[in-house]
Amino acid sequence: MRERGGFWVGLFASVFYPFTWALSRRTIRGAEHLPQHGGALLVLNHPSYIDPIIDAIFVHEQGRVPRFFTKHTLWNIPFLSRVLDGAGQIPVFRGTAKAGDSLRGAHDALKTGRVVVIYPEGTLTQDPDGWPLDNRTGVARLALANDVPVIPAARWGTREIFDSRRRRFRPFPRKPVNMVIGAPMDLSDYRGREVDGELLREVTDVIMDRVRELLKELRA
């Protein structure tokens, strides 16, 4: 049964399905690892600004509604704010007194059975070769505090469509975009331990090492 997304999610889908088809030839392996019900944390690399569109379409194709971390300033745009609220997106108040609210919003989404998509770098990949670097520990906080599947994944090819670092958009011809979804990670060895900076960094590195392994498979 498809998760109900409402009018605004349907509007997003009607726009971005054709957009995704027009720009990319997608292949996906491991889609069965995204659960059909209940909360899940989907962890990915982030080399291009169009990644959220590609990833949102993947999650929606599985019958789920994705929740993304989104810059809070976008809520200042009147119509867009209604769209973002209607689609259940999570505002990020980076560099403000409300910076912690984004994680609280993600905790709430996971506890109510939603799929949260997270890019642990917090911004575009800065490595010129496209490998994830400088990952933040918010992914570990969410993974340890919520009893939900933590699903590593990798996607490659979006930078060939839109190289965000160079502001180079090359829509044609359609580019291959390949995606692999890994099995949920077993983090049981880390649960029940005192949550401190060392543990958060260790868990973050374990998760992102798996994301890099999947990315290496795609790029081989």
PDB file of N, CA and C in Angstrom, residues 4 29 35 38 44 46 50 55 82 84 86-87 109 112 135 154 164 168 179 182 207 215 218:
ATOM      1  N   ARG A   4       0.321   7.656   1.904  1.00  0.00           N
ATOM      2  CA  ARG A   4      -0.423   8.818   1.419  1.00  0.00           C
ATOM      3  C   ARG A   4       0.437  10.068   1.546  1.00  0.00           C
ATOM      4  N   ARG A  29      19.738  -0.832  -7.909  1.00  0.00           N
ATOM      5  CA  ARG A  29      19.917  -2.154  -7.318  1.00  0.00           C
ATOM      6  C   ARG A  29      19.645  -2.064  -5.819  1.00  0.00           C
ATOM      7  N   PRO A  35      12.241  -0.323   3.486  1.00  0.00           N
ATOM      8  CA  PRO A  35      11.012  -0.965   3.985  1.00  0.00           C
ATOM      9  C   PRO A  35       9.752  -0.279   3.465  1.00  0.00           C
ATOM     10  N   GLY A  38       6.886   1.886   8.154  1.00  0.00           N
ATOM     11  CA  GLY A  38       7.679   2.259   9.317  1.00  0.00           C
ATOM     12  C   GLY A  38       8.822   3.203   8.997  1.00  0.00           C
ATOM     13  N   LEU A  44      22.945   8.896   2.172  1.00  0.00           N
ATOM     14  CA  LEU A  44      23.503   8.953   0.826  1.00  0.00           C
ATOM     15  C   LEU A  44      24.638   9.965   0.704  1.00  0.00           C
ATOM     16  N   HIS A  46      26.352  13.100  -1.739  1.00  0.00           N
ATOM     17  CA  HIS A  46      25.664  14.293  -2.255  1.00  0.00           C
ATOM     18  C   HIS A  46      26.583  15.144  -3.148  1.00  0.00           C
ATOM     19  N   ILE A  50      20.988  18.349  -7.789  1.00  0.00           N
ATOM     20  CA  ILE A  50      19.796  17.633  -8.242  1.00  0.00           C
ATOM     21  C   ILE A  50      19.623  16.283  -7.546  1.00  0.00           C
ATOM     22  N   ASP A  55      16.661  11.275  -5.676  1.00  0.00           N
ATOM     23  CA  ASP A  55      16.422  10.425  -4.501  1.00  0.00           C
ATOM     24  C   ASP A  55      14.952  10.437  -4.096  1.00  0.00           C
ATOM     25  N   ARG A  82       4.257  26.747   1.648  1.00  0.00           N
ATOM     26  CA  ARG A  82       3.083  25.867   1.713  1.00  0.00           C
ATOM     27  C   ARG A  82       3.406  24.497   1.136  1.00  0.00           C
ATOM     28  N   LEU A  84       6.421  23.041   1.002  1.00  0.00           N
ATOM     29  CA  LEU A  84       7.331  22.338   1.891  1.00  0.00           C
ATOM     30  C   LEU A  84       6.606  21.803   3.121  1.00  0.00           C
ATOM     31  N   GLY A  86       3.390  21.130   3.295  1.00  0.00           N
ATOM     32  CA  GLY A  86       2.470  20.095   2.842  1.00  0.00           C
ATOM     33  C   GLY A  86       3.168  18.776   2.573  1.00  0.00           C
ATOM     34  N   ALA A  87       4.441  18.857   2.141  1.00  0.00           N
ATOM     35  CA  ALA A  87       5.208  17.644   1.852  1.00  0.00           C
ATOM     36  C   ALA A  87       5.951  17.123   3.083  1.00  0.00           C
ATOM     37  N   ALA A 109       9.883  12.682  12.752  1.00  0.00           N
ATOM     38  CA  ALA A 109       9.497  12.000  11.516  1.00  0.00           C
ATOM     39  C   ALA A 109       9.778  10.505  11.610  1.00  0.00           C
ATOM     40  N   THR A 112       7.344   8.667  13.894  1.00  0.00           N
ATOM     41  CA  THR A 112       5.987   8.523  13.343  1.00  0.00           C
ATOM     42  C   THR A 112       5.984   7.705  12.053  1.00  0.00           C
ATOM     43  N   ASN A 135      32.044  14.397   7.191  1.00  0.00           N
ATOM     44  CA  ASN A 135      30.674  14.045   7.546  1.00  0.00           C
ATOM     45  C   ASN A 135      30.341  14.474   8.973  1.00  0.00           C
ATOM     46  N   ALA A 154      24.191   4.727  -2.283  1.00  0.00           N
ATOM     47  CA  ALA A 154      25.063   5.594  -3.070  1.00  0.00           C
ATOM     48  C   ALA A 154      24.443   5.786  -4.441  1.00  0.00           C
ATOM     49  N   SER A 164      27.487  21.012  -9.844  1.00  0.00           N
ATOM     50  CA  SER A 164      27.133  22.161  -9.008  1.00  0.00           C
ATOM     51  C   SER A 164      28.344  22.998  -8.627  1.00  0.00           C
ATOM     52  N   ARG A 168      27.705  23.991 -14.007  1.00  0.00           N
ATOM     53  CA  ARG A 168      27.639  23.526 -15.390  1.00  0.00           C
ATOM     54  C   ARG A 168      26.476  22.555 -15.529  1.00  0.00           C
ATOM     55  N   MET A 179      22.245   3.773  -9.054  1.00  0.00           N
ATOM     56  CA  MET A 179      21.999   3.848  -7.617  1.00  0.00           C
ATOM     57  C   MET A 179      22.033   2.448  -7.025  1.00  0.00           C
ATOM     58  N   GLY A 182      22.038  -0.370  -0.027  1.00  0.00           N
ATOM     59  CA  GLY A 182      22.603  -1.449   0.770  1.00  0.00           C
ATOM     60  C   GLY A 182      21.613  -2.006   1.777  1.00  0.00           C
ATOM     61  N   ILE A 207      29.045   4.197   9.279  1.00  0.00           N
ATOM     62  CA  ILE A 207      27.972   4.334   8.291  1.00  0.00           C
ATOM     63  C   ILE A 207      28.519   4.856   6.966  1.00  0.00           C
ATOM     64  N   LEU A 215      29.541   3.331  -3.165  1.00  0.00           N
ATOM     65  CA  LEU A 215      29.913   4.264  -4.227  1.00  0.00           C
ATOM     66  C   LEU A 215      31.069   3.704  -5.055  1.00  0.00           C
ATOM     67  N   LEU A 218      29.769   1.346  -7.613  1.00  0.00           N
ATOM     68  CA  LEU A 218      29.148   2.017  -8.752  1.00  0.00           C
ATOM     69  C   LEU A 218      30.184   2.581  -9.717  1.00  0.00           C
TER      70      LEU A 218
END
